[in-house]
CSV table of N, CA, C and O in Angstrom, one decimal:
chain,number,residue,atom,x,y,z
A,1,MET,N,148.6,75.3,148.6
A,1,MET,CA,147.3,75.1,148.0
A,1,MET,C,146.4,76.4,148.1
A,1,MET,O,145.8,76.8,147.2
A,2,ARG,N,146.5,77.0,149.3
A,2,ARG,CA,145.8,78.3,149.5
A,2,ARG,C,146.2,79.3,148.5
A,2,ARG,O,145.5,80.1,148.0
A,3,PHE,N,147.5,79.4,148.3
A,3,PHE,CA,148.1,80.4,147.4
A,3,PHE,C,147.6,80.1,146.0
A,3,PHE,O,147.3,81.1,145.3
A,4,PHE,N,147.5,78.9,145.6
A,4,PHE,CA,147.0,78.6,144.2
A,4,PHE,C,145.6,79.0,144.1
A,4,PHE,O,145.2,79.6,143.1
A,5,VAL,N,144.7,78.7,145.1
A,5,VAL,CA,143.3,79.1,145.0
A,5,VAL,C,143.2,80.6,145.0
A,5,VAL,O,142.4,81.2,144.2
A,6,ALA,N,144.0,81.3,145.8
A,6,ALA,CA,143.9,82.8,145.9
A,6,ALA,C,144.3,83.4,144.6
A,6,ALA,O,143.7,84.3,144.1
A,7,THR,N,145.4,82.8,144.0
A,7,THR,CA,145.8,83.3,142.6
A,7,THR,C,144.8,83.1,141.6
A,7,THR,O,144.5,83.9,140.7
A,8,LEU,N,144.2,81.9,141.6
A,8,LEU,CA,143.1,81.5,140.6
A,8,LEU,C,141.9,82.5,140.8
A,8,LEU,O,141.4,83.0,139.8
A,9,LEU,N,141.5,82.7,142.0
A,9,LEU,CA,140.4,83.6,142.2
A,9,LEU,C,140.7,85.1,141.8
A,9,LEU,O,139.9,85.8,141.2
A,10,ALA,N,141.9,85.5,142.1
A,10,ALA,CA,142.3,86.9,141.7
A,10,ALA,C,142.3,87.0,140.2
A,10,ALA,O,141.9,88.0,139.6
A,11,THR,N,142.9,86.0,139.5
A,11,THR,CA,142.9,86.1,138.0
A,11,THR,C,141.5,86.1,137.5
A,11,THR,O,141.2,86.8,136.5
A,12,ALA,N,140.6,85.2,138.0
A,12,ALA,CA,139.3,85.1,137.5
A,12,ALA,C,138.5,86.5,137.7
A,12,ALA,O,137.8,86.9,136.9
A,13,SER,N,138.7,87.1,138.9
A,13,SER,CA,138.1,88.4,139.1
A,13,SER,C,138.6,89.5,138.2
A,13,SER,O,137.8,90.4,137.9
A,14,LEU,N,139.8,89.4,137.8
A,14,LEU,CA,140.3,90.4,136.9
A,14,LEU,C,139.8,90.2,135.5
A,14,LEU,O,139.6,91.2,134.8
A,15,LEU,N,139.7,89.0,135.1
A,15,LEU,CA,139.3,88.7,133.7
A,15,LEU,C,137.8,88.7,133.5
A,15,LEU,O,137.3,88.8,132.4
A,16,ALA,N,137.0,88.5,134.5
A,16,ALA,CA,135.6,88.4,134.4
A,16,ALA,C,134.9,89.6,133.8
A,16,ALA,O,134.1,89.5,132.9
A,17,PRO,N,135.3,90.8,134.2
A,17,PRO,CA,134.7,92.0,133.6
A,17,PRO,C,135.0,92.2,132.1
A,17,PRO,O,134.2,92.7,131.4
A,18,VAL,N,136.1,91.7,131.7
A,18,VAL,CA,136.5,91.8,130.3
A,18,VAL,C,135.5,91.1,129.4
A,18,VAL,O,135.2,91.6,128.3
A,19,ALA,N,135.1,89.9,129.8
A,19,ALA,CA,134.1,89.2,129.0
A,19,ALA,C,132.8,89.9,128.9
A,19,ALA,O,132.0,89.6,128.0
A,20,GLY,N,132.4,90.7,129.9
A,20,GLY,CA,131.1,91.4,129.9
A,20,GLY,C,131.0,92.6,129.0
A,20,GLY,O,130.0,93.1,128.8
A,21,PHE,N,132.2,93.1,128.6
A,21,PHE,CA,132.1,94.3,127.8
A,21,PHE,C,131.6,94.0,126.4
A,21,PHE,O,132.1,93.1,125.7
A,22,ALA,N,130.7,94.8,125.9
A,22,ALA,CA,130.2,94.7,124.6
A,22,ALA,C,130.8,95.8,123.8
A,22,ALA,O,130.9,96.9,124.3
A,23,GLU,N,131.2,95.6,122.6
A,23,GLU,CA,131.8,96.6,121.8
A,23,GLU,C,130.8,97.5,121.1
A,23,GLU,O,129.9,97.0,120.4
A,24,SER,N,130.8,98.8,121.3
A,24,SER,CA,129.9,99.7,120.6
A,24,SER,C,130.5,100.1,119.3
A,24,SER,O,131.7,100.3,119.2
A,25,ALA,N,129.7,100.4,118.4
A,25,ALA,CA,130.1,100.9,117.1
A,25,ALA,C,129.0,101.8,116.5
A,25,ALA,O,128.0,101.9,117.0
A,26,ASP,N,129.4,102.4,115.3
A,26,ASP,CA,128.4,103.2,114.6
A,26,ASP,C,128.5,103.0,113.1
A,26,ASP,O,129.6,102.5,112.7
A,27,VAL,N,127.4,103.2,112.4
A,27,VAL,CA,127.5,103.1,111.0
A,27,VAL,C,126.6,104.2,110.4
A,27,VAL,O,125.5,104.5,110.9
A,28,GLU,N,127.0,104.8,109.3
A,28,GLU,CA,126.3,105.7,108.6
A,28,GLU,C,125.8,105.1,107.3
A,28,GLU,O,126.6,104.6,106.5
A,29,SER,N,124.5,105.1,107.1
A,29,SER,CA,123.9,104.4,105.9
A,29,SER,C,122.5,104.9,105.7
A,29,SER,O,122.0,105.8,106.4
A,30,THR,N,121.9,104.4,104.7
A,30,THR,CA,120.5,104.7,104.3
A,30,THR,C,119.6,103.6,104.7
A,30,THR,O,119.9,102.4,104.5
A,31,ILE,N,118.4,104.0,105.2
A,31,ILE,CA,117.4,103.0,105.6
A,31,ILE,C,116.8,102.3,104.4
A,31,ILE,O,116.4,103.0,103.4
A,32,LYS,N,116.8,101.0,104.4
A,32,LYS,CA,116.2,100.2,103.3
A,32,LYS,C,114.8,99.8,103.7
A,32,LYS,O,113.9,99.8,102.8
A,33,LYS,N,114.6,99.4,105.0
A,33,LYS,CA,113.3,99.0,105.4
A,33,LYS,C,113.1,99.3,106.9
A,33,LYS,O,114.0,99.1,107.7
A,34,VAL,N,111.9,99.7,107.3
A,34,VAL,CA,111.6,99.9,108.7
A,34,VAL,C,110.5,98.9,109.1
A,34,VAL,O,109.4,98.9,108.4
A,35,ASP,N,110.7,98.2,110.1
A,35,ASP,CA,109.7,97.2,110.6
A,35,ASP,C,109.4,97.5,112.0
A,35,ASP,O,109.9,97.0,113.0
A,36,ALA,N,108.5,98.5,112.2
A,36,ALA,CA,108.1,99.0,113.6
A,36,ALA,C,107.4,97.9,114.4
A,36,ALA,O,107.5,97.8,115.6
A,37,LYS,N,106.7,97.0,113.7
A,37,LYS,CA,106.0,95.9,114.4
A,37,LYS,C,107.0,94.9,115.1
A,37,LYS,O,106.8,94.5,116.2
A,38,ASN,N,108.1,94.7,114.4
A,38,ASN,CA,109.2,93.8,115.0
A,38,ASN,C,110.4,94.6,115.6
A,38,ASN,O,111.4,94.0,115.9
A,39,PHE,N,110.2,95.9,115.7
A,39,PHE,CA,111.3,96.8,116.2
A,39,PHE,C,112.6,96.6,115.6
A,39,PHE,O,113.6,96.4,116.2
A,40,SER,N,112.6,96.6,114.2
A,40,SER,CA,113.9,96.5,113.5
A,40,SER,C,114.0,97.4,112.3
A,40,SER,O,113.0,97.9,111.8
A,41,ILE,N,115.2,97.7,112.0
A,41,ILE,CA,115.5,98.5,110.8
A,41,ILE,C,116.6,97.8,110.0
A,41,ILE,O,117.5,97.2,110.5
A,42,THR,N,116.4,97.8,108.7
A,42,THR,CA,117.4,97.2,107.8
A,42,THR,C,118.0,98.4,107.0
A,42,THR,O,117.3,99.2,106.4
A,43,LEU,N,119.3,98.4,107.0
A,43,LEU,CA,120.0,99.5,106.2
A,43,LEU,C,120.4,98.9,104.9
A,43,LEU,O,120.4,97.7,104.6
A,44,ASP,N,120.9,99.9,104.0
A,44,ASP,CA,121.2,99.4,102.7
A,44,ASP,C,122.5,98.6,102.6
A,44,ASP,O,122.9,98.1,101.6
A,45,ASP,N,123.2,98.4,103.8
A,45,ASP,CA,124.3,97.5,103.8
A,45,ASP,C,123.8,96.0,104.0
A,45,ASP,O,124.6,95.1,104.1
A,46,GLY,N,122.5,95.9,104.1
A,46,GLY,CA,121.9,94.6,104.2
A,46,GLY,C,121.8,94.0,105.7
A,46,GLY,O,121.2,92.9,105.9
A,47,LYS,N,122.3,94.8,106.6
A,47,LYS,CA,122.2,94.3,108.0
A,47,LYS,C,121.0,94.8,108.8
A,47,LYS,O,120.6,95.9,108.5
A,48,ASN,N,120.5,94.0,109.7
A,48,ASN,CA,119.4,94.4,110.5
A,48,ASN,C,119.8,94.9,111.8
A,48,ASN,O,120.9,94.4,112.4
A,49,TYR,N,119.1,95.9,112.4
A,49,TYR,CA,119.4,96.5,113.6
A,49,TYR,C,118.1,96.4,114.5
A,49,TYR,O,117.1,96.9,114.1
A,50,GLN,N,118.3,95.8,115.7
A,50,GLN,CA,117.1,95.7,116.6
A,50,GLN,C,117.0,96.9,117.4
A,50,GLN,O,118.0,97.4,118.0
A,51,ALA,N,115.8,97.4,117.5
A,51,ALA,CA,115.5,98.6,118.4
A,51,ALA,C,114.8,98.1,119.7
A,51,ALA,O,114.1,97.1,119.7
A,52,PRO,N,115.0,98.9,120.7
A,52,PRO,CA,114.3,98.6,122.0
A,52,PRO,C,112.8,98.9,121.8
A,52,PRO,O,112.4,99.6,120.9
A,53,GLU,N,112.0,98.3,122.7
A,53,GLU,CA,110.6,98.4,122.6
A,53,GLU,C,110.1,99.9,122.7
A,53,GLU,O,109.0,100.2,122.2
A,54,ASP,N,110.8,100.7,123.4
A,54,ASP,CA,110.3,102.1,123.5
A,54,ASP,C,110.9,103.0,122.5
A,54,ASP,O,110.9,104.3,122.6
A,55,PHE,N,111.5,102.5,121.4
A,55,PHE,CA,112.1,103.2,120.3
A,55,PHE,C,111.1,104.0,119.5
A,55,PHE,O,110.0,103.5,119.2
A,56,ASP,N,111.4,105.3,119.2
A,56,ASP,CA,110.5,106.1,118.4
A,56,ASP,C,110.8,106.1,116.9
A,56,ASP,O,111.9,106.5,116.5
A,57,PHE,N,109.9,105.5,116.1
A,57,PHE,CA,110.2,105.3,114.7
A,57,PHE,C,109.7,106.5,113.9
A,57,PHE,O,109.8,106.4,112.6
A,58,SER,N,109.2,107.5,114.5
A,58,SER,CA,108.6,108.6,113.7
A,58,SER,C,109.7,109.3,112.9
A,58,SER,O,110.9,109.5,113.4
A,59,GLY,N,109.4,109.6,111.7
A,59,GLY,CA,110.4,110.2,110.8
A,59,GLY,C,111.3,109.2,110.1
A,59,GLY,O,112.1,109.6,109.3
A,60,LEU,N,111.2,108.0,110.4
A,60,LEU,CA,112.1,107.0,109.8
A,60,LEU,C,111.3,106.2,108.7
A,60,LEU,O,110.2,105.7,108.9
A,61,LYS,N,111.9,106.2,107.5
A,61,LYS,CA,111.3,105.5,106.4
A,61,LYS,C,112.4,105.1,105.4
A,61,LYS,O,113.6,105.6,105.5
A,62,ALA,N,112.1,104.3,104.4
A,62,ALA,CA,113.1,103.9,103.4
A,62,ALA,C,113.6,105.2,102.7
A,62,ALA,O,112.9,106.1,102.4
A,63,GLY,N,114.9,105.3,102.5
A,63,GLY,CA,115.6,106.4,101.9
A,63,GLY,C,116.2,107.4,102.8
A,63,GLY,O,116.9,108.3,102.3
A,64,VAL,N,115.9,107.4,104.1
A,64,VAL,CA,116.4,108.4,105.0
A,64,VAL,C,117.8,107.9,105.4
A,64,VAL,O,118.0,106.8,105.8
A,65,LYS,N,118.7,108.9,105.4
A,65,LYS,CA,120.1,108.6,105.7
A,65,LYS,C,120.3,108.8,107.2
A,65,LYS,O,119.8,109.8,107.8
A,66,VAL,N,120.9,107.8,107.9
A,66,VAL,CA,121.0,107.8,109.4
A,66,VAL,C,122.4,107.4,109.8
A,66,VAL,O,123.1,106.8,109.1
A,67,VAL,N,122.7,107.8,111.0
A,67,VAL,CA,123.9,107.2,111.7
A,67,VAL,C,123.3,106.4,112.9
A,67,VAL,O,122.5,106.9,113.7
A,68,VAL,N,123.6,105.1,112.9
A,68,VAL,CA,123.1,104.2,113.9
A,68,VAL,C,124.3,103.9,114.9
A,68,VAL,O,125.3,103.4,114.4
A,69,PHE,N,124.1,104.1,116.1
A,69,PHE,CA,125.0,103.7,117.2
A,69,PHE,C,124.5,102.4,117.8
A,69,PHE,O,123.3,102.4,118.3
A,70,TYR,N,125.2,101.4,117.8
A,70,TYR,CA,124.7,100.1,118.2
A,70,TYR,C,125.8,99.3,119.0
A,70,TYR,O,126.9,99.6,119.0
A,71,THR,N,125.3,98.2,119.7
A,71,THR,CA,126.1,97.3,120.4
A,71,THR,C,125.7,95.9,119.9
A,71,THR,O,124.5,95.6,119.8
A,72,GLU,N,126.7,95.0,119.7
A,72,GLU,CA,126.4,93.7,119.3
A,72,GLU,C,126.2,92.8,120.6
A,72,GLU,O,127.0,92.8,121.4
A,73,VAL,N,125.0,92.3,120.7
A,73,VAL,CA,124.6,91.4,121.8
A,73,VAL,C,124.1,90.1,121.3
A,73,VAL,O,123.1,90.1,120.5
A,74,ASP,N,124.7,89.0,121.6
A,74,ASP,CA,124.3,87.7,121.2
A,74,ASP,C,124.2,87.6,119.7
A,74,ASP,O,123.2,87.0,119.1
A,75,GLY,N,125.1,88.3,118.9
A,75,GLY,CA,125.0,88.2,117.5
A,75,GLY,C,124.1,89.2,116.8
A,75,GLY,O,124.0,89.2,115.6
A,76,LYS,N,123.3,89.9,117.6
A,76,LYS,CA,122.3,90.9,117.1
A,76,LYS,C,122.9,92.3,117.3
A,76,LYS,O,123.5,92.6,118.3
A,77,ARG,N,122.6,93.2,116.4
A,77,ARG,CA,123.0,94.6,116.5
A,77,ARG,C,121.8,95.3,117.1
A,77,ARG,O,120.8,95.5,116.5
A,78,VAL,N,122.1,95.8,118.4
A,78,VAL,CA,121.0,96.5,119.1
A,78,VAL,C,121.3,98.0,119.1
A,78,VAL,O,122.4,98.4,119.5
A,79,ILE,N,120.3,98.7,118.7
A,79,ILE,CA,120.4,100.2,118.6
A,79,ILE,C,120.5,100.8,119.9
A,79,ILE,O,119.6,100.6,120.8
A,80,ASN,N,121.5,101.6,120.1
A,80,ASN,CA,121.7,102.5,121.3
A,80,ASN,C,121.1,103.8,121.1
A,80,ASN,O,120.5,104.5,121.9
A,81,ASP,N,121.4,104.4,119.9
A,81,ASP,CA,121.0,105.7,119.5
A,81,ASP,C,120.9,105.8,118.0
A,81,ASP,O,121.6,105.0,117.3
A,82,LEU,N,120.2,106.7,117.4
A,82,LEU,CA,120.1,106.9,116.0
A,82,LEU,C,119.9,108.3,115.7
A,82,LEU,O,119.1,109.0,116.4
A,83,ASP,N,120.7,108.8,114.8
A,83,ASP,CA,120.6,110.2,114.3
A,83,ASP,C,120.3,110.3,112.8
A,83,ASP,O,120.9,109.6,112.1
A,84,ILE,N,119.3,111.2,112.5
A,84,ILE,CA,119.0,111.4,111.1
A,84,ILE,C,120.0,112.4,110.5
A,84,ILE,O,120.3,113.4,111.1
A,85,VAL,N,120.6,112.0,109.4
A,85,VAL,CA,121.6,112.9,108.7
A,85,VAL,C,120.9,113.9,107.8
A,85,VAL,O,120.1,113.4,107.0
A,86,GLN,N,121.1,115.1,108.0
A,86,GLN,CA,120.5,116.2,107.1
A,86,GLN,C,121.2,116.4,105.8
A,86,GLN,O,122.3,116.4,105.7
C-alpha cells in the first residue's frame, strides 16, 4: 500500500507542473480597435487581446500594424508584449 501511495504521489508531482504551463504565441496583424478604458485591443482577425493595467497604449490606434505576443489564460488572450511594425 505504501508503494502504491508513493507511486501515486510521484506521478502527481511530475504531472502537476505540466498543467500549469500556458502556451505563449504571437500574431502579426493590424489594430482594428483600441479600448484603453477596458484595457483591450481588437485586431483585424476579430480577436480581442487583454492588456495588463499598466499597459502603455500611446501610439496605438486603428490601422497600426503590430506583433502581439500573448498567452491564453482562462480562454482570454493576455498580452505579454507588443511591437509596432514599421
